[in-house]
Rosetta silent file (secondary structure, phi, psi, omega in degrees, C-alpha in Angstrom):
SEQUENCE: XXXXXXXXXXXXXXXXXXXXXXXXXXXXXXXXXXXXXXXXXXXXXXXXXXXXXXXXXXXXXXXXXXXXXXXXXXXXXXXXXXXXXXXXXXXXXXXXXXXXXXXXXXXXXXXXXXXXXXXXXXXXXXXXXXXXXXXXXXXXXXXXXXXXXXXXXXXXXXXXXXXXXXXXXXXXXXXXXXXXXXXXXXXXXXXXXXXXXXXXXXXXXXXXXXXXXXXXXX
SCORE:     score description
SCORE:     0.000 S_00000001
   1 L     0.000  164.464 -177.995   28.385  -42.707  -64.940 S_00000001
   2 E  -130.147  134.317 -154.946   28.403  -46.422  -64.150 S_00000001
   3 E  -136.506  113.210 -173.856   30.580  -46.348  -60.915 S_00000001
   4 E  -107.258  125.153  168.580   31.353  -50.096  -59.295 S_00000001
   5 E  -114.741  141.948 -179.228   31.687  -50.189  -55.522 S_00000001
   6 L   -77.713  153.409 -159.526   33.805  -52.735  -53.338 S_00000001
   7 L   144.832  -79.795  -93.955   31.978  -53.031  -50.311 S_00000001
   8 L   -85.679  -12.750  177.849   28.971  -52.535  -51.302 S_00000001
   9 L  -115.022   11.174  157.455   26.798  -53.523  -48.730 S_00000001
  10 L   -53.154  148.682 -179.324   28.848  -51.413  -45.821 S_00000001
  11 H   -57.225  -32.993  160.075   27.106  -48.701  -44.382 S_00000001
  12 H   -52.758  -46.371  174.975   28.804  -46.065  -45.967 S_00000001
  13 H   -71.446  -66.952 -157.087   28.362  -47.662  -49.953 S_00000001
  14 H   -52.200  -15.038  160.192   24.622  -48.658  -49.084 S_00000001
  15 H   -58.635  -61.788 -170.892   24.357  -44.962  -48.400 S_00000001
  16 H   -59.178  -26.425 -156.482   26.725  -43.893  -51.591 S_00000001
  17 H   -79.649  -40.121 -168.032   24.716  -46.406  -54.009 S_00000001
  18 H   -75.211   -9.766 -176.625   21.329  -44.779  -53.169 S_00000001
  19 H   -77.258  -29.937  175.870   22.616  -41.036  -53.529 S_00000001
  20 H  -102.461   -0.160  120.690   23.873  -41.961  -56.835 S_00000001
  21 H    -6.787  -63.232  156.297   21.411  -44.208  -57.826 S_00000001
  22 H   -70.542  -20.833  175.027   18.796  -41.258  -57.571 S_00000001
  23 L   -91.485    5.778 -174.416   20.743  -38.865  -59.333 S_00000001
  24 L   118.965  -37.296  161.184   20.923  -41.422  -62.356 S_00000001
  25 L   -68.046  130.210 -164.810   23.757  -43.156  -62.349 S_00000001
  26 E   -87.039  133.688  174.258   24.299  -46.867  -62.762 S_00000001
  27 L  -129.678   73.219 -143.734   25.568  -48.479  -59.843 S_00000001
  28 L   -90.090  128.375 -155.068   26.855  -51.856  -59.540 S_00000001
  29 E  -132.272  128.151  172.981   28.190  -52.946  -55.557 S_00000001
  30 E   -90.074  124.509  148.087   30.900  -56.576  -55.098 S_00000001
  31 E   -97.684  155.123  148.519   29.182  -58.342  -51.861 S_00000001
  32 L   -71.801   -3.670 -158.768   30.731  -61.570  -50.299 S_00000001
  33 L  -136.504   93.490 -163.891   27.219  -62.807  -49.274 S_00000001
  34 L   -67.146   -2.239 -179.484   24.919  -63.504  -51.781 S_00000001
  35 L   -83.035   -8.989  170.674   21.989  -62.739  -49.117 S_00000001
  36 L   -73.987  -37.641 -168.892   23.159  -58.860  -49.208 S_00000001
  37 L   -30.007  -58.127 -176.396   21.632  -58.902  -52.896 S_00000001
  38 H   -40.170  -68.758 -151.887   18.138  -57.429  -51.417 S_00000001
  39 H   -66.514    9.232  173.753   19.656  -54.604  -49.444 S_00000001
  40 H  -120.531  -58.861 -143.750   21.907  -52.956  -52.767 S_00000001
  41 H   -72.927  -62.979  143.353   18.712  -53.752  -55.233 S_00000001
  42 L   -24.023   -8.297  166.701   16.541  -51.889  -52.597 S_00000001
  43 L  -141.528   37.770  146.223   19.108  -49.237  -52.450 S_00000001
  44 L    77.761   45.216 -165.349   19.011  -49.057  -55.999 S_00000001
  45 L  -138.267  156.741  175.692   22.427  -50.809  -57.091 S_00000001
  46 L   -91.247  142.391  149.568   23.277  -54.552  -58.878 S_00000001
  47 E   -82.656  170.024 -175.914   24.816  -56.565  -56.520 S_00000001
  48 E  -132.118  116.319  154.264   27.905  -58.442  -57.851 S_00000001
  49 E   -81.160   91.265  170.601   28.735  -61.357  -55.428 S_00000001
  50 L  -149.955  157.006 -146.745   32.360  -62.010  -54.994 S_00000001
  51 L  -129.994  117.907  154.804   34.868  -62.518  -52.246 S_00000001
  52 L   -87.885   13.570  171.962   37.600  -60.440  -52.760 S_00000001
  53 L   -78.519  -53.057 -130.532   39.835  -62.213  -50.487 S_00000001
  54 L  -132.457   12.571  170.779   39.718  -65.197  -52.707 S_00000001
  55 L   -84.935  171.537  166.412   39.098  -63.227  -56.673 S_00000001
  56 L  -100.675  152.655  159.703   41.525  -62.948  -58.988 S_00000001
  57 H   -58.415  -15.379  162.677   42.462  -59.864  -60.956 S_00000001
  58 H   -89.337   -4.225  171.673   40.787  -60.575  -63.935 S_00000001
  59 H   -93.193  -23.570  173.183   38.085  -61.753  -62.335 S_00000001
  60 H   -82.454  -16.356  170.650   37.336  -58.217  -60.571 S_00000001
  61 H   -74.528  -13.506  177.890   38.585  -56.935  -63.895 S_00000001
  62 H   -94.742  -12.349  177.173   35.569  -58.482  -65.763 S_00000001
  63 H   -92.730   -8.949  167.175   32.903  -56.562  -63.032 S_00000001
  64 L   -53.878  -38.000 -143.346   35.084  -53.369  -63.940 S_00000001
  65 L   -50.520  140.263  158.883   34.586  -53.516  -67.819 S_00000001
  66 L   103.053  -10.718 -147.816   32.628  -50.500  -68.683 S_00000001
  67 L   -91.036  122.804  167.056   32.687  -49.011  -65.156 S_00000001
  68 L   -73.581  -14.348 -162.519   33.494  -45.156  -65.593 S_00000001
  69 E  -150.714  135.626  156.589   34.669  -45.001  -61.551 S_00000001
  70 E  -129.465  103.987 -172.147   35.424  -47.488  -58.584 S_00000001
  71 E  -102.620  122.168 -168.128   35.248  -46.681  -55.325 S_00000001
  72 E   -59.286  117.058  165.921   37.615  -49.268  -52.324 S_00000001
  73 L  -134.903  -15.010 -159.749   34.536  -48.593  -49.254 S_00000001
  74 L   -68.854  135.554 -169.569   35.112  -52.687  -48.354 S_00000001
  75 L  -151.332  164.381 -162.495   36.714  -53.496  -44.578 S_00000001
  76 L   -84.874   -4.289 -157.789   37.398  -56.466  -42.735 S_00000001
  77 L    62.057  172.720  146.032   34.918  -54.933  -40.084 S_00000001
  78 L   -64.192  143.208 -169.598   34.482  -55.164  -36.218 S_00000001
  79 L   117.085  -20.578 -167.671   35.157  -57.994  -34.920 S_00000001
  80 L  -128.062  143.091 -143.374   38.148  -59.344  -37.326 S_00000001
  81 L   -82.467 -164.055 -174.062   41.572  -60.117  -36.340 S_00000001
  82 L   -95.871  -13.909 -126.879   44.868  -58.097  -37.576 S_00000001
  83 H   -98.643  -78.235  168.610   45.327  -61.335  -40.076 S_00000001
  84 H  -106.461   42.945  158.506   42.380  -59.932  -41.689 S_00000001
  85 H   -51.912  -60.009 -172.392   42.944  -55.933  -41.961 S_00000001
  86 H   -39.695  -51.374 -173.211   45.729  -57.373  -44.246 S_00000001
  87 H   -81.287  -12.817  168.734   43.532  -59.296  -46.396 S_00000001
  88 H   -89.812  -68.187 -170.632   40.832  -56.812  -46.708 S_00000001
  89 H   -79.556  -12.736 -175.432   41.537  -53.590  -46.098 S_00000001
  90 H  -109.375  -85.184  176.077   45.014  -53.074  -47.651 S_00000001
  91 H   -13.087  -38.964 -166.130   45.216  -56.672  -49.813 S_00000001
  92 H  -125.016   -1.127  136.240   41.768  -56.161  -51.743 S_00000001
  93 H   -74.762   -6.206 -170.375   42.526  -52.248  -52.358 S_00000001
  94 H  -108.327  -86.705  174.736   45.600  -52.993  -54.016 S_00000001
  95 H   -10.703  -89.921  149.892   43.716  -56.409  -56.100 S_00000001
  96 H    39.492  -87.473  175.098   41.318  -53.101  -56.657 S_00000001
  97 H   -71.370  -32.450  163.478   43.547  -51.288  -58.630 S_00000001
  98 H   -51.833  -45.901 -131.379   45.154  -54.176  -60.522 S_00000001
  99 H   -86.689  -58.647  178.415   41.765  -55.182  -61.453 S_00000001
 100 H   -52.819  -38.753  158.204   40.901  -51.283  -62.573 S_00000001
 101 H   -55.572  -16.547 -179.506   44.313  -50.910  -64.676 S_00000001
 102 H   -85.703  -36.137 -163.756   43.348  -53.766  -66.350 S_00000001
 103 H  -100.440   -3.222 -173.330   40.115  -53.036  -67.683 S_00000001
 104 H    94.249   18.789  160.827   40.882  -49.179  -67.826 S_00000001
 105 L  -105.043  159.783 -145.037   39.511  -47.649  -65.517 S_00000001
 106 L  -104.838  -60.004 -155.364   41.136  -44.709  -64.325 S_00000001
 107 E   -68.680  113.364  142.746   39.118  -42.926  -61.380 S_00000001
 108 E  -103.883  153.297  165.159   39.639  -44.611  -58.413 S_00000001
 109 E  -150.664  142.125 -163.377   38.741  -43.327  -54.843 S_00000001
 110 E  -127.711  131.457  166.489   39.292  -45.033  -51.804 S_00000001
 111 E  -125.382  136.373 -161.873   38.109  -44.491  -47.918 S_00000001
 112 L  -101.662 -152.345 -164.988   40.666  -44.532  -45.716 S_00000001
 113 L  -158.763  136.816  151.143   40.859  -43.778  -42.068 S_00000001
 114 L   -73.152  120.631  178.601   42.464  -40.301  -40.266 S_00000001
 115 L   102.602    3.378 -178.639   45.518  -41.786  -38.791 S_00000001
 116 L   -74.259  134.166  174.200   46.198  -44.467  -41.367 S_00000001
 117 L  -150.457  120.867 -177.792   49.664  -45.115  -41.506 S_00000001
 118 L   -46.572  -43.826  171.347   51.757  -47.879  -42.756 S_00000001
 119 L  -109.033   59.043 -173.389   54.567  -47.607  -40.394 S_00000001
 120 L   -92.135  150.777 -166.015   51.976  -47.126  -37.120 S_00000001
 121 L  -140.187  135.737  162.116   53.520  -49.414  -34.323 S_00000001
 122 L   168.896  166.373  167.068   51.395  -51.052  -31.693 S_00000001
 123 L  -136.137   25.933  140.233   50.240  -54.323  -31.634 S_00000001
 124 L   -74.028  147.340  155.142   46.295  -54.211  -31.268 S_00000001
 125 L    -0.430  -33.924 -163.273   43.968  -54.751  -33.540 S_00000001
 126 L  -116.336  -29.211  155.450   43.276  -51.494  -34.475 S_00000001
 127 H   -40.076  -62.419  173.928   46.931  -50.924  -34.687 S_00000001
 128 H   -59.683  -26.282  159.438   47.243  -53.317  -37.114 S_00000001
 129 H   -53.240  -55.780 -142.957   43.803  -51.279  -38.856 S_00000001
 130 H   -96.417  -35.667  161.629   45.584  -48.121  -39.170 S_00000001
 131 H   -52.498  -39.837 -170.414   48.700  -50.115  -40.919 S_00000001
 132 H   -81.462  -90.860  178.389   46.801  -51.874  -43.226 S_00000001
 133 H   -24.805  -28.685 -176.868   44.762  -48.682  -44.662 S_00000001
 134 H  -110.484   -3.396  153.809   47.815  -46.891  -44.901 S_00000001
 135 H   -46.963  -51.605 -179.788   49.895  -49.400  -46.677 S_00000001
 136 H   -65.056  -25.955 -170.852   46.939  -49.611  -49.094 S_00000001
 137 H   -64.928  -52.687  155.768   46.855  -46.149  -49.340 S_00000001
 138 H    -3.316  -79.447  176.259   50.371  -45.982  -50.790 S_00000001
 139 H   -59.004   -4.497  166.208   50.051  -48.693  -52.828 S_00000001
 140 H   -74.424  -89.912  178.409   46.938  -46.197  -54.476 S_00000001
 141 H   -12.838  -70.743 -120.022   49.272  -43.140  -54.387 S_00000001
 142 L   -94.929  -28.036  159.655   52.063  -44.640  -56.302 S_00000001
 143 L   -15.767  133.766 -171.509   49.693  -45.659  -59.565 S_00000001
 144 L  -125.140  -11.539 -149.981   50.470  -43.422  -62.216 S_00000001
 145 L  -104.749  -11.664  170.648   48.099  -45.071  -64.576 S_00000001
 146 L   -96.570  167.159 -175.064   44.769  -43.951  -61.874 S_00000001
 147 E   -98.929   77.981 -142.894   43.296  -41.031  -61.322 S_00000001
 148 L   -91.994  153.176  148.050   43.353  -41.937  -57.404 S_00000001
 149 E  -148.940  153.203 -172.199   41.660  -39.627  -54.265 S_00000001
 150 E  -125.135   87.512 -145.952   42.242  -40.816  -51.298 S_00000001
 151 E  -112.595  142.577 -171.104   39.342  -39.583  -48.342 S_00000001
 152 E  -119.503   70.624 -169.530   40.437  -39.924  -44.752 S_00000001
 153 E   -70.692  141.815  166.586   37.158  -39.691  -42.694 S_00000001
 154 L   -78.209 -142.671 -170.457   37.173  -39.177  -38.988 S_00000001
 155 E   -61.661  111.675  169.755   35.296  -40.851  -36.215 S_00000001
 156 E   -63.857  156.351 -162.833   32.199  -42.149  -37.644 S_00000001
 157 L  -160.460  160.378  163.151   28.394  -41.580  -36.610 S_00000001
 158 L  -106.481   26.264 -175.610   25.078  -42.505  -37.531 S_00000001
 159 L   -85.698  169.807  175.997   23.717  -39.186  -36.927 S_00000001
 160 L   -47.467  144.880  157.941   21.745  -37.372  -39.813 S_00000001
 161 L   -74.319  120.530  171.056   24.103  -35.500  -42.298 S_00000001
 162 L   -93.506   -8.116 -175.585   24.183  -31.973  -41.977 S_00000001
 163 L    78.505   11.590  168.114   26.216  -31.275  -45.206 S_00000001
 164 E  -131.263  112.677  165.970   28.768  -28.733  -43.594 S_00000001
 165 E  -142.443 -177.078 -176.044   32.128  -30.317  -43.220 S_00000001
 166 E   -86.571  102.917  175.774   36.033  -29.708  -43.036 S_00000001
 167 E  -105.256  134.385  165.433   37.901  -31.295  -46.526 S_00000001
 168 E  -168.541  121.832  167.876   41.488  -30.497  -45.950 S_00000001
 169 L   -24.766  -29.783 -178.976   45.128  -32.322  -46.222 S_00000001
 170 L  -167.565  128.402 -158.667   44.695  -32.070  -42.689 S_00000001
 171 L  -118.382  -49.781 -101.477   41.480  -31.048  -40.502 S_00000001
 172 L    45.834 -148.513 -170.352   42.792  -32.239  -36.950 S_00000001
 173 L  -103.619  148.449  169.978   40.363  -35.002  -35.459 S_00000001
 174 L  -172.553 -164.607  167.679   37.159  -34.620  -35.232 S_00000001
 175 E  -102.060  168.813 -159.384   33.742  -36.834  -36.447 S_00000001
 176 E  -173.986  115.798  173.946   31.762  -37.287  -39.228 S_00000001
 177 L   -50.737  174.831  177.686   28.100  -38.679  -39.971 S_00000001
 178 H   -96.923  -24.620  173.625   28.636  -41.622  -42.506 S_00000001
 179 H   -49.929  -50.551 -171.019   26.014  -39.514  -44.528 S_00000001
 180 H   -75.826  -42.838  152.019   28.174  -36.665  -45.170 S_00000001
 181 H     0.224 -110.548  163.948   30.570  -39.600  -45.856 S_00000001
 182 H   -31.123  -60.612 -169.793   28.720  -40.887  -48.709 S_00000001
 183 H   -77.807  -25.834  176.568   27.776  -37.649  -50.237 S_00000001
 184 H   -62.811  -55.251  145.935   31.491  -36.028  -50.134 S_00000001
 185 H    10.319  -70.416 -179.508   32.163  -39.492  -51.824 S_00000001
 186 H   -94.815   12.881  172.916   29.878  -38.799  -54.435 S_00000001
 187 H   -93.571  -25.694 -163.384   30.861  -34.943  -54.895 S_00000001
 188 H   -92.115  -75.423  175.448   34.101  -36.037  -55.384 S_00000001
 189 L   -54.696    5.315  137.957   33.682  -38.670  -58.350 S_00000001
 190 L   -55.093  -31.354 -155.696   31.961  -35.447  -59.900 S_00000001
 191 L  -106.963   69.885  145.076   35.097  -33.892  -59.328 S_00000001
 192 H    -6.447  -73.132 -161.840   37.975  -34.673  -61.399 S_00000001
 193 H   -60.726   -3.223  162.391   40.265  -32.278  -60.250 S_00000001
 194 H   -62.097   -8.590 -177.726   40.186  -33.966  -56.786 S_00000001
 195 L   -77.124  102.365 -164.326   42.694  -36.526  -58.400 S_00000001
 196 L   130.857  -12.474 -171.710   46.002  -36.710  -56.570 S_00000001
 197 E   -75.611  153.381  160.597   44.373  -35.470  -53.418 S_00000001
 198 E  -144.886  108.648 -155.835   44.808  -37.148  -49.885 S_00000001
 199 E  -127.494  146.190 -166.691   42.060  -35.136  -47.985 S_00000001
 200 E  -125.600  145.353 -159.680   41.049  -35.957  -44.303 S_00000001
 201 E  -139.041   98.176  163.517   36.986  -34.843  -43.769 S_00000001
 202 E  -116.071 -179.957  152.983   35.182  -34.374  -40.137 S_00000001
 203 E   -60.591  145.326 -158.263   32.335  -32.090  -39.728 S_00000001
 204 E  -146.188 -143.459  179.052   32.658  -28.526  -40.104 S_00000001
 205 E  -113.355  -36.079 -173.429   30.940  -25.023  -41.142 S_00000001
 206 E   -95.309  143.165  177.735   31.379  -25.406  -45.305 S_00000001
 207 E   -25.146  137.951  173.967   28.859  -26.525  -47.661 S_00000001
 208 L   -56.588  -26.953 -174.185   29.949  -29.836  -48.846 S_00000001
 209 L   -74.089  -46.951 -156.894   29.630  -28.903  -52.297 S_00000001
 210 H   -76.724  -33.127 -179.445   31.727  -25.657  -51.626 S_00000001
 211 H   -61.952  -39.593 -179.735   34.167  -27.749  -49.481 S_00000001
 212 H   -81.069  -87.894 -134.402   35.504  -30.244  -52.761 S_00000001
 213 H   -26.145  -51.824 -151.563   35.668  -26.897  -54.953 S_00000001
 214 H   -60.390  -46.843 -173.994   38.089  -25.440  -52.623 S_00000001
 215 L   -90.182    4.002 -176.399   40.385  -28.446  -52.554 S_00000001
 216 L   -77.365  118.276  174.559   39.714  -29.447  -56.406 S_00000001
 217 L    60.543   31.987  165.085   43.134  -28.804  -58.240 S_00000001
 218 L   -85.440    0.000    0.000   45.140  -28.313  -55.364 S_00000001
């Protein structure tokens, strides 16, 4: 597959690009920074340099063309005001999706946040996080023309991936290496039948592999 990620040089896609990278697949990553280039070529992906704050849809529609999959991993980070959660994390998934109806591709997947909600009321920062993600998340959902999934990860870690985790509509809270991240990620755009899903993922007791069957054409 040739799978283009938004992103691309967050820790979770620099993760995603080399697992699918090694298995074969062409992997193409949009940075903002053209100094990110090393770190996706070294983790075995083209960078694409463009600032999705400030693209157009046809211009993210011309790094789509050909692209069997896309996956939304791109965030305003720590560190960045509520101004831009808007312009990242909800604003350049939805630009995302234009730009992928346009060139035709269908499979989108998106990672989201456990607890994303659109109408979440507070007024920090993180508040304003959790608004953004689930406004974009919607704005995924209501596409008729993608094959959307929508992964809700818990608390994030850098510990090693063990590969046993919880996939469910609803897991409660719990953590989640960014490894196991990345590889449910890429178990998933194996997975078709995952399309329509909004699945929330901490660590757990089932195989990772065995965990998307179970929820695959639910």
């Amino acid at each position: 597959m040739r799978i283009v990620i938004a992103g691309g040089h967050g820790q979770i896609a620099l993760r995603l690009e080399r697992l699918l990278a090694a298995r074969g697949d062409e992997v193409a990553g949009i940075i903002r920074k053209p100094e990110q280039a090393a770190d996706l070529r070294d983790a075995g992906a083209e960078p694409v340099v463009l600032d999705l704050e400030s693209a157009t849809v046809a211009d993210v529609a011309e790094v789509l063309k050909g692209a069997d999959a896309v996956v939304f991993a791109a965030g305003a980070g720590p560190g960045s005001d509520a101004a831009r959660k808007e312009t990242v994390d909800r604003a350049a998934a939805v630009l995302l999706a234009d730009a992928a109806e346009r060139a035709g591709v269908r499979r989108y997947v998106i990672v989201s946040s456990m607890g994303s909600n659109a109408e979440h009321r507070g007024d920090g920062v993180f508040d304003a996080y959790l608004r953004a993600k689930g406004a974009a998340d919607d704005a995924i959902r209501s596409r008729t023309t993608l094959d959307w999934t929508v992964l809700r990860p818990g608390s994030l870690t850098n510990d090693a991936g063990r590969g046993l985790v919880s996939l469910a509509a609803s897991t409660g809270h719990g953590a989640i290496p960014r490894d196991d991240v990345a590889a449910t990620l890429a178990e998933l755009l194996d997975t078709p039948a995952t399309a329509g899903l909004t699945l929330e993922l901490i660590t757990g007791s089932s195989p990772l592999a065995v965990a998307v069957k179970g929820v695959a054409g639910n």
